[in-house]
Amino acid sequence: MSILPTLISAPKFPSLLHIEDDCFHSKASIAFTASRDEDHSYIRPTFPNDSRAPCPGLNTLANHGYIPRSGRDISFLTLVRAIMEVYNISLPLALMLTVPGFLIYARFQLHSNSSASFLDTESRSRSFPSISYSITLSSLASFGPGLKIAHRASLVHPDYPSEKPDTNMLHGFLNYARLCQRISLHSDEQRGCFTIHDLASFRVSRESNLPGPNKLDGIHEQVALGESSLTWLLFAKQSPSSASPDISLSHLEQWFGEERIPDGWTRPTETIGLINARKVAGQVQKEMKMVREAKGK
């Protein structure tokens, strides 16, 4: 019996990016030419050597072919351009998200030029080996002190290196989101499916379960806040029935569970820049502080 990968059509994104960062107030156009596939259909990892990271954003890019589907040998420009095109993230923020990972995990590789015939002495004498500087997604899963990016208290990943969501943790997160939805339906308060307060509350729950030696340090706390901030900026929408923006349950299921572009999702109309990302991270942090104070922790 053969197993064929599931194909789900993905939205088409424009081939040109008009970048306007809220930090530099500058505009530019960058052609996106690094895509490996034309249709960007959703294809789950199918080969044993396929590599994935503990990050739905990066895995989604690989599953849709905006970066190599194998998750291996990803060049710096390919990753930066994919982040900007798919998620409408500004160039400065894309660089901030990408540069640290490449400085810590990327490797130089030497590739020999084997295209010349062995008997073609002249061609072989003119051929030189090429050098690439690339990253593999699974390298981002390594834990450690200092500059390692992976952190504990992830929303759906376990507190040890992993390349895919933990099934039990994913179900726990989605069940929590469903509970928030039911509460909103039976409450006089006008709120949506999954609010920024709900996101902050779940983060507090995850961090409070960490044993003392594994508490998040300042660096990894900021990384976790940044991930929550980008999740909110990418998916929060203002619905007519709610007083504030919220994230739909289906988008949470498809983004965190299947690591794909959710059905009906369109990238933000306004470019996500450094300032608004930091602003939302601060808002999540403030909500988390309020939750801890309410629980007396």
PDB file of C-alpha atoms in Angstrom:
ATOM      1  CA  MET A   1       0.000   0.000   0.000  1.00  0.00           C
ATOM      2  CA  SER A   2       1.442   3.363  -0.998  1.00  0.00           C
ATOM      3  CA  ILE A   3       1.061   6.480   1.071  1.00  0.00           C
ATOM      4  CA  LEU A   4       0.711   9.733  -0.839  1.00  0.00           C
ATOM      5  CA  PRO A   5       1.332  13.117   0.832  1.00  0.00           C
ATOM      6  CA  THR A   6      -1.719  15.226   1.514  1.00  0.00           C
ATOM      7  CA  LEU A   7      -1.978  18.229  -0.807  1.00  0.00           C
ATOM      8  CA  ILE A   8      -3.844  21.330   0.281  1.00  0.00           C
ATOM      9  CA  SER A   9      -3.816  24.416  -1.880  1.00  0.00           C
ATOM     10  CA  ALA A  10      -2.181  27.462  -0.328  1.00  0.00           C
ATOM     11  CA  PRO A  11      -2.959  31.088  -0.986  1.00  0.00           C
ATOM     12  CA  LYS A  12      -0.891  32.853  -3.598  1.00  0.00           C
ATOM     13  CA  PHE A  13       1.265  35.699  -2.371  1.00  0.00           C
ATOM     14  CA  PRO A  14       2.469  38.608  -4.478  1.00  0.00           C
ATOM     15  CA  SER A  15       5.852  38.220  -6.126  1.00  0.00           C
ATOM     16  CA  LEU A  16       6.946  41.655  -4.992  1.00  0.00           C
ATOM     17  CA  LEU A  17       7.195  42.930  -1.446  1.00  0.00           C
ATOM     18  CA  HIS A  18       6.680  46.577  -0.614  1.00  0.00           C
ATOM     19  CA  ILE A  19       8.397  46.944   2.711  1.00  0.00           C
ATOM     20  CA  GLU A  20       7.504  49.732   5.074  1.00  0.00           C
ATOM     21  CA  ASP A  21       8.976  49.296   8.519  1.00  0.00           C
ATOM     22  CA  ASP A  22       7.506  51.258  11.406  1.00  0.00           C
ATOM     23  CA  CYS A  23      11.023  51.810  12.709  1.00  0.00           C
ATOM     24  CA  PHE A  24      12.784  53.216   9.650  1.00  0.00           C
ATOM     25  CA  HIS A  25       9.815  54.599   7.688  1.00  0.00           C
ATOM     26  CA  SER A  26      11.456  53.459   4.494  1.00  0.00           C
ATOM     27  CA  LYS A  27      10.041  51.703   1.451  1.00  0.00           C
ATOM     28  CA  ALA A  28      11.694  49.263  -0.875  1.00  0.00           C
ATOM     29  CA  SER A  29      10.771  46.511  -3.314  1.00  0.00           C
ATOM     30  CA  ILE A  30      12.365  43.108  -3.150  1.00  0.00           C
ATOM     31  CA  ALA A  31      11.710  40.430  -5.737  1.00  0.00           C
ATOM     32  CA  PHE A  32      11.086  37.025  -4.273  1.00  0.00           C
ATOM     33  CA  THR A  33      12.798  34.456  -6.420  1.00  0.00           C
ATOM     34  CA  ALA A  34      13.907  31.831  -3.911  1.00  0.00           C
ATOM     35  CA  SER A  35      10.800  29.594  -3.894  1.00  0.00           C
ATOM     36  CA  ARG A  36      11.513  25.957  -4.654  1.00  0.00           C
ATOM     37  CA  ASP A  37       7.922  25.138  -5.714  1.00  0.00           C
ATOM     38  CA  GLU A  38       5.439  27.028  -7.828  1.00  0.00           C
ATOM     39  CA  ASP A  39       2.111  25.996  -6.305  1.00  0.00           C
ATOM     40  CA  HIS A  40       3.185  25.964  -2.609  1.00  0.00           C
ATOM     41  CA  SER A  41       0.776  23.163  -1.783  1.00  0.00           C
ATOM     42  CA  TYR A  42       0.836  21.810   1.740  1.00  0.00           C
ATOM     43  CA  ILE A  43       2.846  18.585   1.930  1.00  0.00           C
ATOM     44  CA  ARG A  44       3.664  16.928   5.236  1.00  0.00           C
ATOM     45  CA  PRO A  45       7.276  15.771   5.763  1.00  0.00           C
ATOM     46  CA  THR A  46       7.485  12.465   3.908  1.00  0.00           C
ATOM     47  CA  PHE A  47      11.138  11.383   3.994  1.00  0.00           C
ATOM     48  CA  PRO A  48      13.134  10.101   6.978  1.00  0.00           C
ATOM     49  CA  ASN A  49      15.754  12.813   6.617  1.00  0.00           C
ATOM     50  CA  ASP A  50      13.260  15.692   6.491  1.00  0.00           C
ATOM     51  CA  SER A  51      14.165  18.205   9.178  1.00  0.00           C
ATOM     52  CA  ARG A  52      11.836  20.384  11.231  1.00  0.00           C
ATOM     53  CA  ALA A  53      12.180  22.933  14.042  1.00  0.00           C
ATOM     54  CA  PRO A  54      10.186  23.519  17.244  1.00  0.00           C
ATOM     55  CA  CYS A  55       8.559  26.466  15.459  1.00  0.00           C
ATOM     56  CA  PRO A  56       5.286  26.301  13.484  1.00  0.00           C
ATOM     57  CA  GLY A  57       6.257  29.393  11.504  1.00  0.00           C
ATOM     58  CA  LEU A  58       9.411  27.846  10.040  1.00  0.00           C
ATOM     59  CA  ASN A  59       7.860  24.405   9.599  1.00  0.00           C
ATOM     60  CA  THR A  60       4.945  25.959   7.720  1.00  0.00           C
ATOM     61  CA  LEU A  61       7.372  27.610   5.297  1.00  0.00           C
ATOM     62  CA  ALA A  62       8.965  24.209   4.642  1.00  0.00           C
ATOM     63  CA  ASN A  63       5.648  22.344   4.394  1.00  0.00           C
ATOM     64  CA  HIS A  64       4.495  24.816   1.728  1.00  0.00           C
ATOM     65  CA  GLY A  65       7.795  24.901  -0.140  1.00  0.00           C
ATOM     66  CA  TYR A  66       8.758  28.529   0.489  1.00  0.00           C
ATOM     67  CA  ILE A  67      12.035  27.140   1.837  1.00  0.00           C
ATOM     68  CA  PRO A  68      13.416  23.695   0.939  1.00  0.00           C
ATOM     69  CA  ARG A  69      10.790  21.109   1.884  1.00  0.00           C
ATOM     70  CA  SER A  70      13.491  18.917   3.366  1.00  0.00           C
ATOM     71  CA  GLY A  71      14.206  21.611   5.970  1.00  0.00           C
ATOM     72  CA  ARG A  72      17.893  21.299   5.146  1.00  0.00           C
ATOM     73  CA  ASP A  73      20.522  23.525   3.572  1.00  0.00           C
ATOM     74  CA  ILE A  74      18.433  26.681   3.857  1.00  0.00           C
ATOM     75  CA  SER A  75      20.338  29.760   2.762  1.00  0.00           C
ATOM     76  CA  PHE A  76      20.130  33.038   4.630  1.00  0.00           C
ATOM     77  CA  LEU A  77      18.477  35.001   1.808  1.00  0.00           C
ATOM     78  CA  THR A  78      15.982  32.222   1.102  1.00  0.00           C
ATOM     79  CA  LEU A  79      14.780  32.258   4.700  1.00  0.00           C
ATOM     80  CA  VAL A  80      14.666  36.047   5.035  1.00  0.00           C
ATOM     81  CA  ARG A  81      12.709  36.456   1.799  1.00  0.00           C
ATOM     82  CA  ALA A  82      10.262  33.677   2.700  1.00  0.00           C
ATOM     83  CA  ILE A  83       9.539  35.216   6.110  1.00  0.00           C
ATOM     84  CA  MET A  84       8.935  38.604   4.512  1.00  0.00           C
ATOM     85  CA  GLU A  85       6.771  37.348   1.668  1.00  0.00           C
ATOM     86  CA  VAL A  86       4.545  34.868   3.476  1.00  0.00           C
ATOM     87  CA  TYR A  87       4.081  36.696   6.790  1.00  0.00           C
ATOM     88  CA  ASN A  88       4.485  40.320   5.622  1.00  0.00           C
ATOM     89  CA  ILE A  89       7.240  40.944   8.154  1.00  0.00           C
ATOM     90  CA  SER A  90       9.510  43.938   7.654  1.00  0.00           C
ATOM     91  CA  LEU A  91      13.125  43.560   6.604  1.00  0.00           C
ATOM     92  CA  PRO A  92      14.584  44.745   9.957  1.00  0.00           C
ATOM     93  CA  LEU A  93      12.372  42.361  11.934  1.00  0.00           C
ATOM     94  CA  ALA A  94      13.059  39.486   9.521  1.00  0.00           C
ATOM     95  CA  LEU A  95      16.783  40.092   9.999  1.00  0.00           C
ATOM     96  CA  MET A  96      16.350  40.159  13.780  1.00  0.00           C
ATOM     97  CA  LEU A  97      14.542  36.822  13.619  1.00  0.00           C
ATOM     98  CA  THR A  98      17.042  35.226  11.245  1.00  0.00           C
ATOM     99  CA  VAL A  99      20.532  36.537  12.024  1.00  0.00           C
ATOM    100  CA  PRO A 100      20.849  35.064  15.570  1.00  0.00           C
ATOM    101  CA  GLY A 101      19.868  31.610  14.342  1.00  0.00           C
ATOM    102  CA  PHE A 102      22.420  31.698  11.540  1.00  0.00           C
ATOM    103  CA  LEU A 103      25.183  32.985  13.795  1.00  0.00           C
ATOM    104  CA  ILE A 104      24.546  30.161  16.286  1.00  0.00           C
ATOM    105  CA  TYR A 105      23.523  27.205  14.123  1.00  0.00           C
ATOM    106  CA  ALA A 106      24.504  27.769  10.476  1.00  0.00           C
ATOM    107  CA  ARG A 107      27.420  25.864   8.980  1.00  0.00           C
ATOM    108  CA  PHE A 108      29.766  26.415   6.067  1.00  0.00           C
ATOM    109  CA  GLN A 109      29.848  23.557   3.584  1.00  0.00           C
ATOM    110  CA  LEU A 110      32.326  22.906   0.810  1.00  0.00           C
ATOM    111  CA  HIS A 111      30.842  21.516  -2.412  1.00  0.00           C
ATOM    112  CA  SER A 112      33.024  20.042  -5.111  1.00  0.00           C
ATOM    113  CA  ASN A 113      32.274  20.719  -8.755  1.00  0.00           C
ATOM    114  CA  SER A 114      31.699  17.284 -10.244  1.00  0.00           C
ATOM    115  CA  SER A 115      30.118  18.423 -13.508  1.00  0.00           C
ATOM    116  CA  ALA A 116      33.357  18.333 -15.475  1.00  0.00           C
ATOM    117  CA  SER A 117      34.358  15.095 -17.117  1.00  0.00           C
ATOM    118  CA  PHE A 118      37.267  13.250 -15.552  1.00  0.00           C
ATOM    119  CA  LEU A 119      39.024  13.251 -18.925  1.00  0.00           C
ATOM    120  CA  ASP A 120      38.356  16.949 -19.486  1.00  0.00           C
ATOM    121  CA  THR A 121      41.554  18.227 -17.888  1.00  0.00           C
ATOM    122  CA  GLU A 122      41.001  21.827 -18.982  1.00  0.00           C
ATOM    123  CA  SER A 123      37.481  22.032 -17.487  1.00  0.00           C
ATOM    124  CA  ARG A 124      38.643  20.432 -14.258  1.00  0.00           C
ATOM    125  CA  SER A 125      41.482  22.889 -13.942  1.00  0.00           C
ATOM    126  CA  ARG A 126      39.041  25.815 -14.226  1.00  0.00           C
ATOM    127  CA  SER A 127      36.490  24.395 -11.779  1.00  0.00           C
ATOM    128  CA  PHE A 128      36.564  25.488  -8.161  1.00  0.00           C
ATOM    129  CA  PRO A 129      34.679  24.100  -5.191  1.00  0.00           C
ATOM    130  CA  SER A 130      31.790  26.233  -3.970  1.00  0.00           C
ATOM    131  CA  ILE A 131      31.042  27.216  -0.383  1.00  0.00           C
ATOM    132  CA  SER A 132      27.552  27.504   1.077  1.00  0.00           C
ATOM    133  CA  TYR A 133      26.408  28.948   4.404  1.00  0.00           C
ATOM    134  CA  SER A 134      23.129  27.355   5.404  1.00  0.00           C
ATOM    135  CA  ILE A 135      21.018  26.127   8.276  1.00  0.00           C
ATOM    136  CA  THR A 136      19.050  22.960   9.019  1.00  0.00           C
ATOM    137  CA  LEU A 137      15.777  23.355  10.890  1.00  0.00           C
ATOM    138  CA  SER A 138      16.368  20.541  13.382  1.00  0.00           C
ATOM    139  CA  SER A 139      19.455  22.326  14.717  1.00  0.00           C
ATOM    140  CA  LEU A 140      17.120  24.927  16.246  1.00  0.00           C
ATOM    141  CA  ALA A 141      15.681  22.267  18.553  1.00  0.00           C
ATOM    142  CA  SER A 142      18.804  21.942  20.697  1.00  0.00           C
ATOM    143  CA  PHE A 143      18.514  23.117  24.286  1.00  0.00           C
ATOM    144  CA  GLY A 144      21.234  24.745  26.306  1.00  0.00           C
ATOM    145  CA  PRO A 145      22.263  27.780  28.306  1.00  0.00           C
ATOM    146  CA  GLY A 146      23.267  31.110  26.846  1.00  0.00           C
ATOM    147  CA  LEU A 147      22.545  31.636  23.166  1.00  0.00           C
ATOM    148  CA  LYS A 148      20.543  28.483  22.383  1.00  0.00           C
ATOM    149  CA  ILE A 149      17.185  29.638  21.018  1.00  0.00           C
ATOM    150  CA  ALA A 150      14.980  26.659  21.940  1.00  0.00           C
ATOM    151  CA  HIS A 151      13.254  27.121  25.287  1.00  0.00           C
ATOM    152  CA  ARG A 152      11.061  25.239  27.723  1.00  0.00           C
ATOM    153  CA  ALA A 153       7.407  26.106  28.376  1.00  0.00           C
ATOM    154  CA  SER A 154       6.581  26.106  24.678  1.00  0.00           C
ATOM    155  CA  LEU A 155       2.879  26.144  23.827  1.00  0.00           C
ATOM    156  CA  VAL A 156       2.790  22.736  22.129  1.00  0.00           C
ATOM    157  CA  HIS A 157       6.356  21.376  22.280  1.00  0.00           C
ATOM    158  CA  PRO A 158       7.839  19.374  25.171  1.00  0.00           C
ATOM    159  CA  ASP A 159      10.606  20.636  27.452  1.00  0.00           C
ATOM    160  CA  TYR A 160      13.252  18.719  25.527  1.00  0.00           C
ATOM    161  CA  PRO A 161      14.474  18.857  21.895  1.00  0.00           C
ATOM    162  CA  SER A 162      11.689  18.007  19.456  1.00  0.00           C
ATOM    163  CA  GLU A 163      10.849  18.599  15.814  1.00  0.00           C
ATOM    164  CA  LYS A 164       7.062  18.223  15.987  1.00  0.00           C
ATOM    165  CA  PRO A 165       4.267  19.149  18.398  1.00  0.00           C
ATOM    166  CA  ASP A 166       3.651  16.855  21.338  1.00  0.00           C
ATOM    167  CA  THR A 167       0.223  15.259  20.820  1.00  0.00           C
ATOM    168  CA  ASN A 168      -0.886  15.551  24.437  1.00  0.00           C
ATOM    169  CA  MET A 169       0.323  19.133  24.744  1.00  0.00           C
ATOM    170  CA  LEU A 170      -1.364  20.079  21.484  1.00  0.00           C
ATOM    171  CA  HIS A 171      -4.651  18.585  22.658  1.00  0.00           C
ATOM    172  CA  GLY A 172      -4.296  20.387  25.987  1.00  0.00           C
ATOM    173  CA  PHE A 173      -3.725  23.708  24.274  1.00  0.00           C
ATOM    174  CA  LEU A 174      -6.635  23.270  21.864  1.00  0.00           C
ATOM    175  CA  ASN A 175      -8.947  22.071  24.638  1.00  0.00           C
ATOM    176  CA  TYR A 176      -8.047  25.188  26.594  1.00  0.00           C
ATOM    177  CA  ALA A 177      -8.882  27.292  23.534  1.00  0.00           C
ATOM    178  CA  ARG A 178     -12.230  25.478  23.157  1.00  0.00           C
ATOM    179  CA  LEU A 179     -12.985  26.116  26.822  1.00  0.00           C
ATOM    180  CA  CYS A 180     -12.296  29.820  26.298  1.00  0.00           C
ATOM    181  CA  GLN A 181     -14.661  29.752  23.346  1.00  0.00           C
ATOM    182  CA  ARG A 182     -17.463  28.116  25.368  1.00  0.00           C
ATOM    183  CA  ILE A 183     -16.995  30.607  28.190  1.00  0.00           C
ATOM    184  CA  SER A 184     -17.300  33.480  25.739  1.00  0.00           C
ATOM    185  CA  LEU A 185     -20.502  32.032  24.276  1.00  0.00           C
ATOM    186  CA  HIS A 186     -22.142  31.804  27.717  1.00  0.00           C
ATOM    187  CA  SER A 187     -20.885  35.119  29.036  1.00  0.00           C
ATOM    188  CA  ASP A 188     -22.335  38.595  28.887  1.00  0.00           C
ATOM    189  CA  GLU A 189     -18.852  39.841  28.066  1.00  0.00           C
ATOM    190  CA  GLN A 190     -18.297  40.437  24.370  1.00  0.00           C
ATOM    191  CA  ARG A 191     -15.131  38.537  23.633  1.00  0.00           C
ATOM    192  CA  GLY A 192     -13.930  36.314  20.844  1.00  0.00           C
ATOM    193  CA  CYS A 193     -12.624  32.786  20.485  1.00  0.00           C
ATOM    194  CA  PHE A 194      -9.097  33.195  21.808  1.00  0.00           C
ATOM    195  CA  THR A 195      -8.008  36.549  23.180  1.00  0.00           C
ATOM    196  CA  ILE A 196      -4.602  37.904  24.076  1.00  0.00           C
ATOM    197  CA  HIS A 197      -5.544  37.403  27.740  1.00  0.00           C
ATOM    198  CA  ASP A 198      -6.192  33.716  27.013  1.00  0.00           C
ATOM    199  CA  LEU A 199      -2.806  33.453  25.300  1.00  0.00           C
ATOM    200  CA  ALA A 200      -1.088  35.071  28.287  1.00  0.00           C
ATOM    201  CA  SER A 201      -2.961  32.842  30.742  1.00  0.00           C
ATOM    202  CA  PHE A 202      -1.840  29.691  28.957  1.00  0.00           C
ATOM    203  CA  ARG A 203       1.750  30.919  28.917  1.00  0.00           C
ATOM    204  CA  VAL A 204       1.582  31.473  32.677  1.00  0.00           C
ATOM    205  CA  SER A 205       0.238  27.939  33.117  1.00  0.00           C
ATOM    206  CA  ARG A 206       3.092  26.455  31.087  1.00  0.00           C
ATOM    207  CA  GLU A 207       5.805  28.441  32.860  1.00  0.00           C
ATOM    208  CA  SER A 208       4.391  27.780  36.327  1.00  0.00           C
ATOM    209  CA  ASN A 209       4.769  24.029  35.764  1.00  0.00           C
ATOM    210  CA  LEU A 210       8.508  24.278  35.170  1.00  0.00           C
ATOM    211  CA  PRO A 211      10.673  23.029  38.053  1.00  0.00           C
ATOM    212  CA  GLY A 212      12.957  25.577  39.677  1.00  0.00           C
ATOM    213  CA  PRO A 213      16.193  24.711  37.808  1.00  0.00           C
ATOM    214  CA  ASN A 214      14.400  24.927  34.448  1.00  0.00           C
ATOM    215  CA  LYS A 215      12.742  28.310  34.897  1.00  0.00           C
ATOM    216  CA  LEU A 216      13.136  30.548  31.888  1.00  0.00           C
ATOM    217  CA  ASP A 217      16.030  32.981  32.032  1.00  0.00           C
ATOM    218  CA  GLY A 218      15.738  36.524  30.722  1.00  0.00           C
ATOM    219  CA  ILE A 219      16.823  35.671  27.177  1.00  0.00           C
ATOM    220  CA  HIS A 220      14.450  32.742  26.717  1.00  0.00           C
ATOM    221  CA  GLU A 221      11.612  34.649  28.361  1.00  0.00           C
ATOM    222  CA  GLN A 222      11.982  37.299  25.658  1.00  0.00           C
ATOM    223  CA  VAL A 223      12.086  34.603  22.957  1.00  0.00           C
ATOM    224  CA  ALA A 224       8.845  33.113  24.300  1.00  0.00           C
ATOM    225  CA  LEU A 225       7.206  36.537  24.439  1.00  0.00           C
ATOM    226  CA  GLY A 226       8.318  37.215  20.873  1.00  0.00           C
ATOM    227  CA  GLU A 227       6.721  33.994  19.654  1.00  0.00           C
ATOM    228  CA  SER A 228       3.436  34.873  21.375  1.00  0.00           C
ATOM    229  CA  SER A 229       3.608  38.364  19.918  1.00  0.00           C
ATOM    230  CA  LEU A 230       4.071  37.134  16.353  1.00  0.00           C
ATOM    231  CA  THR A 231       1.312  34.545  16.763  1.00  0.00           C
ATOM    232  CA  TRP A 232      -1.055  37.303  17.809  1.00  0.00           C
ATOM    233  CA  LEU A 233      -0.001  39.719  15.064  1.00  0.00           C
ATOM    234  CA  LEU A 234      -0.326  37.056  12.363  1.00  0.00           C
ATOM    235  CA  PHE A 235      -3.723  35.646  13.319  1.00  0.00           C
ATOM    236  CA  ALA A 236      -5.693  38.038  15.511  1.00  0.00           C
ATOM    237  CA  LYS A 237      -8.661  39.555  13.686  1.00  0.00           C
ATOM    238  CA  GLN A 238     -11.405  41.916  14.744  1.00  0.00           C
ATOM    239  CA  SER A 239     -14.723  40.103  14.401  1.00  0.00           C
ATOM    240  CA  PRO A 240     -18.130  41.853  14.424  1.00  0.00           C
ATOM    241  CA  SER A 241     -19.307  39.846  17.445  1.00  0.00           C
ATOM    242  CA  SER A 242     -16.394  40.705  19.743  1.00  0.00           C
ATOM    243  CA  ALA A 243     -15.224  43.901  21.353  1.00  0.00           C
ATOM    244  CA  SER A 244     -11.544  43.109  20.785  1.00  0.00           C
ATOM    245  CA  PRO A 245      -9.448  41.098  18.307  1.00  0.00           C
ATOM    246  CA  ASP A 246      -9.265  37.327  18.690  1.00  0.00           C
ATOM    247  CA  ILE A 247      -7.853  34.231  17.000  1.00  0.00           C
ATOM    248  CA  SER A 248     -10.187  31.634  15.527  1.00  0.00           C
ATOM    249  CA  LEU A 249      -9.984  28.085  16.840  1.00  0.00           C
ATOM    250  CA  SER A 250      -9.561  26.613  13.358  1.00  0.00           C
ATOM    251  CA  HIS A 251      -6.494  28.775  12.731  1.00  0.00           C
ATOM    252  CA  LEU A 252      -4.952  27.588  15.993  1.00  0.00           C
ATOM    253  CA  GLU A 253      -5.611  23.949  15.068  1.00  0.00           C
ATOM    254  CA  GLN A 254      -4.110  24.199  11.610  1.00  0.00           C
ATOM    255  CA  TRP A 255      -1.167  26.428  12.532  1.00  0.00           C
ATOM    256  CA  PHE A 256       0.018  24.646  15.674  1.00  0.00           C
ATOM    257  CA  GLY A 257      -1.278  21.162  14.904  1.00  0.00           C
ATOM    258  CA  GLU A 258      -0.706  20.696  11.183  1.00  0.00           C
ATOM    259  CA  GLU A 259       1.896  23.442  10.765  1.00  0.00           C
ATOM    260  CA  ARG A 260       0.343  24.844   7.635  1.00  0.00           C
ATOM    261  CA  ILE A 261      -1.207  28.044   6.365  1.00  0.00           C
ATOM    262  CA  PRO A 262      -4.746  27.979   7.791  1.00  0.00           C
ATOM    263  CA  ASP A 263      -7.728  27.854   5.452  1.00  0.00           C
ATOM    264  CA  GLY A 264      -8.998  31.323   4.634  1.00  0.00           C
ATOM    265  CA  TRP A 265      -6.023  33.045   6.240  1.00  0.00           C
ATOM    266  CA  THR A 266      -4.484  36.047   4.542  1.00  0.00           C
ATOM    267  CA  ARG A 267      -1.295  37.699   5.636  1.00  0.00           C
ATOM    268  CA  PRO A 268      -1.618  40.954   7.597  1.00  0.00           C
ATOM    269  CA  THR A 269      -2.377  43.959   5.429  1.00  0.00           C
ATOM    270  CA  GLU A 270       0.040  46.088   7.431  1.00  0.00           C
ATOM    271  CA  THR A 271       3.677  45.079   7.550  1.00  0.00           C
ATOM    272  CA  ILE A 272       4.700  43.691  10.939  1.00  0.00           C
ATOM    273  CA  GLY A 273       7.674  45.735  12.133  1.00  0.00           C
ATOM    274  CA  LEU A 274       9.945  45.932  15.130  1.00  0.00           C
ATOM    275  CA  ILE A 275       7.903  48.466  17.050  1.00  0.00           C
ATOM    276  CA  ASN A 276       4.498  46.799  16.848  1.00  0.00           C
ATOM    277  CA  ALA A 277       6.024  43.371  17.560  1.00  0.00           C
ATOM    278  CA  ARG A 278       7.673  44.735  20.688  1.00  0.00           C
ATOM    279  CA  LYS A 279       4.453  46.511  21.668  1.00  0.00           C
ATOM    280  CA  VAL A 280       2.406  43.312  21.541  1.00  0.00           C
ATOM    281  CA  ALA A 281       5.121  41.376  23.403  1.00  0.00           C
ATOM    282  CA  GLY A 282       4.873  43.987  26.147  1.00  0.00           C
ATOM    283  CA  GLN A 283       1.107  43.599  26.190  1.00  0.00           C
ATOM    284  CA  VAL A 284       1.402  39.815  26.588  1.00  0.00           C
ATOM    285  CA  GLN A 285       3.916  40.329  29.390  1.00  0.00           C
ATOM    286  CA  LYS A 286       1.550  42.751  31.125  1.00  0.00           C
ATOM    287  CA  GLU A 287      -1.342  40.303  30.849  1.00  0.00           C
ATOM    288  CA  MET A 288       0.855  37.521  32.245  1.00  0.00           C
ATOM    289  CA  LYS A 289       1.751  39.690  35.230  1.00  0.00           C
ATOM    290  CA  MET A 290      -1.937  40.342  35.899  1.00  0.00           C
ATOM    291  CA  VAL A 291      -2.723  36.619  35.741  1.00  0.00           C
ATOM    292  CA  ARG A 292       0.089  35.780  38.171  1.00  0.00           C
ATOM    293  CA  GLU A 293      -1.053  38.463  40.591  1.00  0.00           C
ATOM    294  CA  ALA A 294      -4.630  37.183  40.422  1.00  0.00           C
ATOM    295  CA  LYS A 295      -3.412  33.669  41.202  1.00  0.00           C
ATOM    296  CA  GLY A 296      -1.078  34.880  43.925  1.00  0.00           C
ATOM    297  CA  LYS A 297       1.982  33.429  42.200  1.00  0.00           C
TER     298      LYS A 297
END
